[in-house]
PDB file of C-alpha atoms in Angstrom:
ATOM      1  CA  MET R   1     -25.910-116.051  56.718  1.00  0.00           C
ATOM      2  CA  ASN R   2     -24.298-116.060  53.293  1.00  0.00           C
ATOM      3  CA  ASN R   3     -26.448-114.583  50.527  1.00  0.00           C
ATOM      4  CA  LYS R   4     -25.445-114.087  46.903  1.00  0.00           C
ATOM      5  CA  ASN R   5     -27.326-112.995  43.828  1.00  0.00           C
ATOM      6  CA  TYR R   6     -26.363-112.901  40.169  1.00  0.00           C
ATOM      7  CA  THR R   7     -27.675-112.163  36.712  1.00  0.00           C
ATOM      8  CA  VAL R   8     -26.729-114.443  33.838  1.00  0.00           C
ATOM      9  CA  THR R   9     -28.145-114.603  30.347  1.00  0.00           C
ATOM     10  CA  PHE R  10     -30.148-117.537  29.095  1.00  0.00           C
ATOM     11  CA  LYS R  11     -27.410-118.319  26.553  1.00  0.00           C
ATOM     12  CA  GLU R  12     -24.765-118.328  29.292  1.00  0.00           C
ATOM     13  CA  LEU R  13     -26.817-120.721  31.397  1.00  0.00           C
ATOM     14  CA  MET R  14     -27.555-123.022  28.484  1.00  0.00           C
ATOM     15  CA  GLY R  15     -23.892-122.842  27.502  1.00  0.00           C
ATOM     16  CA  ALA R  16     -23.000-123.823  31.048  1.00  0.00           C
ATOM     17  CA  LEU R  17     -25.316-126.801  30.841  1.00  0.00           C
ATOM     18  CA  ASP R  18     -23.713-127.760  27.522  1.00  0.00           C
ATOM     19  CA  VAL R  19     -20.231-127.106  28.976  1.00  0.00           C
ATOM     20  CA  ALA R  20     -19.588-124.267  26.527  1.00  0.00           C
ATOM     21  CA  GLU R  21     -16.643-121.877  26.798  1.00  0.00           C
ATOM     22  CA  LYS R  22     -16.915-119.122  29.406  1.00  0.00           C
ATOM     23  CA  LYS R  23     -15.810-115.495  28.901  1.00  0.00           C
ATOM     24  CA  ALA R  24     -13.044-114.183  31.188  1.00  0.00           C
ATOM     25  CA  ALA R  25     -14.789-110.948  32.293  1.00  0.00           C
ATOM     26  CA  THR R  26     -17.426-112.654  34.409  1.00  0.00           C
ATOM     27  CA  GLN R  27     -15.873-116.102  34.581  1.00  0.00           C
ATOM     28  CA  GLU R  28     -15.957-116.313  38.391  1.00  0.00           C
ATOM     29  CA  VAL R  29     -19.677-115.500  38.563  1.00  0.00           C
ATOM     30  CA  ARG R  30     -20.465-117.867  35.709  1.00  0.00           C
ATOM     31  CA  GLU R  31     -18.418-120.642  37.293  1.00  0.00           C
ATOM     32  CA  GLU R  32     -20.299-120.196  40.549  1.00  0.00           C
ATOM     33  CA  VAL R  33     -23.656-120.251  38.746  1.00  0.00           C
ATOM     34  CA  VAL R  34     -22.538-123.317  36.776  1.00  0.00           C
ATOM     35  CA  GLU R  35     -21.705-125.050  40.054  1.00  0.00           C
ATOM     36  CA  MET R  36     -25.125-124.084  41.437  1.00  0.00           C
ATOM     37  CA  VAL R  37     -26.828-125.540  38.361  1.00  0.00           C
ATOM     38  CA  LYS R  38     -24.741-128.717  38.534  1.00  0.00           C
ATOM     39  CA  SER R  39     -25.566-129.146  42.187  1.00  0.00           C
ATOM     40  CA  MET R  40     -29.272-128.655  41.411  1.00  0.00           C
ATOM     41  CA  LEU R  41     -29.151-131.210  38.584  1.00  0.00           C
ATOM     42  CA  HIS R  42     -26.862-133.767  40.211  1.00  0.00           C
ATOM     43  CA  PRO R  43     -27.110-133.346  43.977  1.00  0.00           C
ATOM     44  CA  ALA R  44     -25.493-135.726  46.403  1.00  0.00           C
ATOM     45  CA  ASN R  45     -28.106-137.165  48.780  1.00  0.00           C
ATOM     46  CA  ALA R  46     -30.969-136.170  46.477  1.00  0.00           C
ATOM     47  CA  VAL R  47     -34.488-136.237  47.846  1.00  0.00           C
ATOM     48  CA  LEU R  48     -36.242-134.714  44.803  1.00  0.00           C
ATOM     49  CA  THR R  49     -34.262-133.908  41.667  1.00  0.00           C
ATOM     50  CA  LEU R  50     -34.568-131.510  38.751  1.00  0.00           C
ATOM     51  CA  GLY R  51     -33.528-132.476  35.234  1.00  0.00           C
ATOM     52  CA  ALA R  52     -31.762-130.485  32.521  1.00  0.00           C
ATOM     53  CA  SER R  53     -35.105-130.437  30.680  1.00  0.00           C
ATOM     54  CA  ASP R  54     -36.624-128.638  33.695  1.00  0.00           C
ATOM     55  CA  VAL R  55     -33.967-125.933  33.355  1.00  0.00           C
ATOM     56  CA  ARG R  56     -34.239-125.669  29.579  1.00  0.00           C
ATOM     57  CA  GLY R  57     -38.040-125.730  29.649  1.00  0.00           C
ATOM     58  CA  CYS R  58     -38.255-123.094  32.342  1.00  0.00           C
ATOM     59  CA  PHE R  59     -36.275-120.245  30.814  1.00  0.00           C
ATOM     60  CA  LEU R  60     -36.508-118.212  27.632  1.00  0.00           C
ATOM     61  CA  ASP R  61     -33.863-116.030  26.038  1.00  0.00           C
ATOM     62  CA  GLY R  62     -32.861-113.130  28.320  1.00  0.00           C
ATOM     63  CA  ASP R  63     -31.444-112.526  31.778  1.00  0.00           C
ATOM     64  CA  ILE R  64     -31.910-115.036  34.553  1.00  0.00           C
ATOM     65  CA  GLN R  65     -31.777-113.777  38.140  1.00  0.00           C
ATOM     66  CA  VAL R  66     -30.067-116.077  40.621  1.00  0.00           C
ATOM     67  CA  ILE R  67     -30.077-115.906  44.401  1.00  0.00           C
ATOM     68  CA  ASP R  68     -28.401-118.284  46.812  1.00  0.00           C
ATOM     69  CA  ILE R  69     -29.504-117.855  50.440  1.00  0.00           C
ATOM     70  CA  SER R  70     -28.536-119.764  53.552  1.00  0.00           C
ATOM     71  CA  VAL R  71     -29.750-119.649  57.139  1.00  0.00           C
ATOM     72  CA  ASP R  72     -28.440-121.383  60.242  1.00  0.00           C
ATOM     73  CA  ALA R  73     -30.392-124.642  60.538  1.00  0.00           C
ATOM     74  CA  ALA R  74     -30.657-124.238  64.316  1.00  0.00           C
ATOM     75  CA  LYS R  75     -32.363-120.833  63.941  1.00  0.00           C
ATOM     76  CA  GLU R  76     -35.989-120.561  64.980  1.00  0.00           C
ATOM     77  CA  ASP R  77     -38.302-119.797  62.025  1.00  0.00           C
ATOM     78  CA  ARG R  78     -35.461-120.695  59.650  1.00  0.00           C
ATOM     79  CA  MET R  79     -37.689-121.559  56.676  1.00  0.00           C
ATOM     80  CA  LYS R  80     -39.776-118.436  57.159  1.00  0.00           C
ATOM     81  CA  THR R  81     -36.590-116.323  57.214  1.00  0.00           C
ATOM     82  CA  LEU R  82     -35.252-118.051  54.096  1.00  0.00           C
ATOM     83  CA  LEU R  83     -38.488-117.598  52.167  1.00  0.00           C
ATOM     84  CA  GLU R  84     -38.934-113.968  53.225  1.00  0.00           C
ATOM     85  CA  GLN R  85     -35.504-113.216  51.761  1.00  0.00           C
ATOM     86  CA  ALA R  86     -36.337-115.087  48.545  1.00  0.00           C
ATOM     87  CA  THR R  87     -39.668-113.242  48.245  1.00  0.00           C
ATOM     88  CA  GLU R  88     -37.993-109.871  48.822  1.00  0.00           C
ATOM     89  CA  PHE R  89     -35.439-110.684  46.124  1.00  0.00           C
ATOM     90  CA  ALA R  90     -38.206-111.769  43.718  1.00  0.00           C
ATOM     91  CA  ARG R  91     -40.127-108.522  44.246  1.00  0.00           C
ATOM     92  CA  GLY R  92     -37.117-106.627  42.970  1.00  0.00           C
ATOM     93  CA  HIS R  93     -37.100-108.673  39.759  1.00  0.00           C
ATOM     94  CA  GLU R  94     -40.754-108.701  38.713  1.00  0.00           C
ATOM     95  CA  PRO R  95     -42.395-109.643  36.491  1.00  0.00           C
ATOM     96  CA  CYS R  96     -41.240-113.217  36.710  1.00  0.00           C
ATOM     97  CA  LYS R  97     -42.879-116.069  34.818  1.00  0.00           C
ATOM     98  CA  HIS R  98     -40.697-119.055  35.625  1.00  0.00           C
ATOM     99  CA  ALA R  99     -38.514-120.098  38.513  1.00  0.00           C
ATOM    100  CA  LEU R 100     -36.439-123.008  39.716  1.00  0.00           C
ATOM    101  CA  ALA R 101     -35.892-123.480  43.425  1.00  0.00           C
ATOM    102  CA  PHE R 102     -33.630-125.963  45.136  1.00  0.00           C
ATOM    103  CA  VAL R 103     -33.572-126.561  48.871  1.00  0.00           C
ATOM    104  CA  TYR R 104     -30.517-127.999  50.587  1.00  0.00           C
ATOM    105  CA  ASP R 105     -31.613-129.457  53.917  1.00  0.00           C
ATOM    106  CA  SER R 106     -29.200-129.850  56.817  1.00  0.00           C
ATOM    107  CA  GLU R 107     -28.557-133.434  57.913  1.00  0.00           C
ATOM    108  CA  ARG R 108     -27.617-132.078  61.355  1.00  0.00           C
ATOM    109  CA  GLU R 109     -30.876-130.156  61.870  1.00  0.00           C
ATOM    110  CA  PRO R 110     -33.365-131.679  59.391  1.00  0.00           C
ATOM    111  CA  MET R 111     -36.350-129.685  58.241  1.00  0.00           C
ATOM    112  CA  SER R 112     -39.514-130.211  60.255  1.00  0.00           C
ATOM    113  CA  MET R 113     -43.059-130.712  58.987  1.00  0.00           C
ATOM    114  CA  GLU R 114     -43.654-127.061  59.871  1.00  0.00           C
ATOM    115  CA  ASP R 115     -40.730-126.083  57.592  1.00  0.00           C
ATOM    116  CA  PHE R 116     -42.206-128.150  54.751  1.00  0.00           C
ATOM    117  CA  GLN R 117     -45.624-126.611  55.268  1.00  0.00           C
ATOM    118  CA  GLU R 118     -44.097-123.118  55.111  1.00  0.00           C
ATOM    119  CA  PHE R 119     -42.240-124.047  51.900  1.00  0.00           C
ATOM    120  CA  SER R 120     -45.360-125.614  50.370  1.00  0.00           C
ATOM    121  CA  LYS R 121     -47.408-122.491  51.160  1.00  0.00           C
ATOM    122  CA  TRP R 122     -44.716-120.334  49.519  1.00  0.00           C
ATOM    123  CA  LEU R 123     -44.867-122.471  46.362  1.00  0.00           C
ATOM    124  CA  GLU R 124     -48.677-122.345  46.254  1.00  0.00           C
ATOM    125  CA  THR R 125     -48.948-118.583  46.724  1.00  0.00           C
ATOM    126  CA  SER R 126     -46.276-117.728  44.183  1.00  0.00           C
ATOM    127  CA  SER R 127     -47.488-116.027  41.009  1.00  0.00           C
ATOM    128  CA  GLU R 128     -44.901-117.793  38.864  1.00  0.00           C
ATOM    129  CA  GLU R 129     -44.506-121.451  37.985  1.00  0.00           C
ATOM    130  CA  ILE R 130     -41.840-122.893  40.289  1.00  0.00           C
ATOM    131  CA  LYS R 131     -40.150-126.214  39.644  1.00  0.00           C
ATOM    132  CA  TRP R 132     -38.215-127.392  42.656  1.00  0.00           C
ATOM    133  CA  GLY R 133     -35.917-130.031  44.031  1.00  0.00           C
ATOM    134  CA  MET R 134     -34.291-130.935  47.302  1.00  0.00           C
ATOM    135  CA  ALA R 135     -31.214-132.655  48.716  1.00  0.00           C
ATOM    136  CA  LYS R 136     -29.652-133.209  52.102  1.00  0.00           C
ATOM    137  CA  GLN R 137     -26.255-131.721  52.927  1.00  0.00           C
ATOM    138  CA  ALA R 138     -23.836-132.187  55.784  1.00  0.00           C
ATOM    139  CA  CYS R 139     -23.618-128.614  57.054  1.00  0.00           C
ATOM    140  CA  PRO R 140     -25.135-126.503  59.830  1.00  0.00           C
ATOM    141  CA  GLU R 141     -27.437-124.469  57.578  1.00  0.00           C
ATOM    142  CA  ILE R 142     -30.313-124.813  55.168  1.00  0.00           C
ATOM    143  CA  ARG R 143     -29.866-123.230  51.773  1.00  0.00           C
ATOM    144  CA  LEU R 144     -32.171-122.120  48.994  1.00  0.00           C
ATOM    145  CA  THR R 145     -31.061-121.413  45.444  1.00  0.00           C
ATOM    146  CA  VAL R 146     -33.627-119.685  43.217  1.00  0.00           C
ATOM    147  CA  MET R 147     -33.294-118.934  39.500  1.00  0.00           C
ATOM    148  CA  MET R 148     -35.955-116.671  37.990  1.00  0.00           C
ATOM    149  CA  GLN R 149     -36.899-115.195  34.656  1.00  0.00           C
TER     150      GLN R 149
END
């Protein structure tokens, strides 16, 4: 399992989308977040995509919390585990009004209908508006990237 979380400002994220200059102090974190955003906007093997307007329309000025979680695709209850971690992270950053979520499904161990039902239930029970997308990836894990404000 490889989990990461970050905080970036709205202006930094919008600057990243507009390919603006990055500051050296947090350049590595920003570059990683920029890559996450790019992969959400232009995923290889896209199933359901997000657009730049989804990102711009979702966030207001201020900090944006980012978490990137992955779980072994062969693990039992993998989606439940992934979503529990995302929910725990979100609780630490309330109140949250908007969120983007992107699921990267494993081509080796594709998500089952049960996984999709678990994900759908998570979206429905969330207190914030969540826009989401999905793509397939050639790796042994499923991954969820969530950006919240």
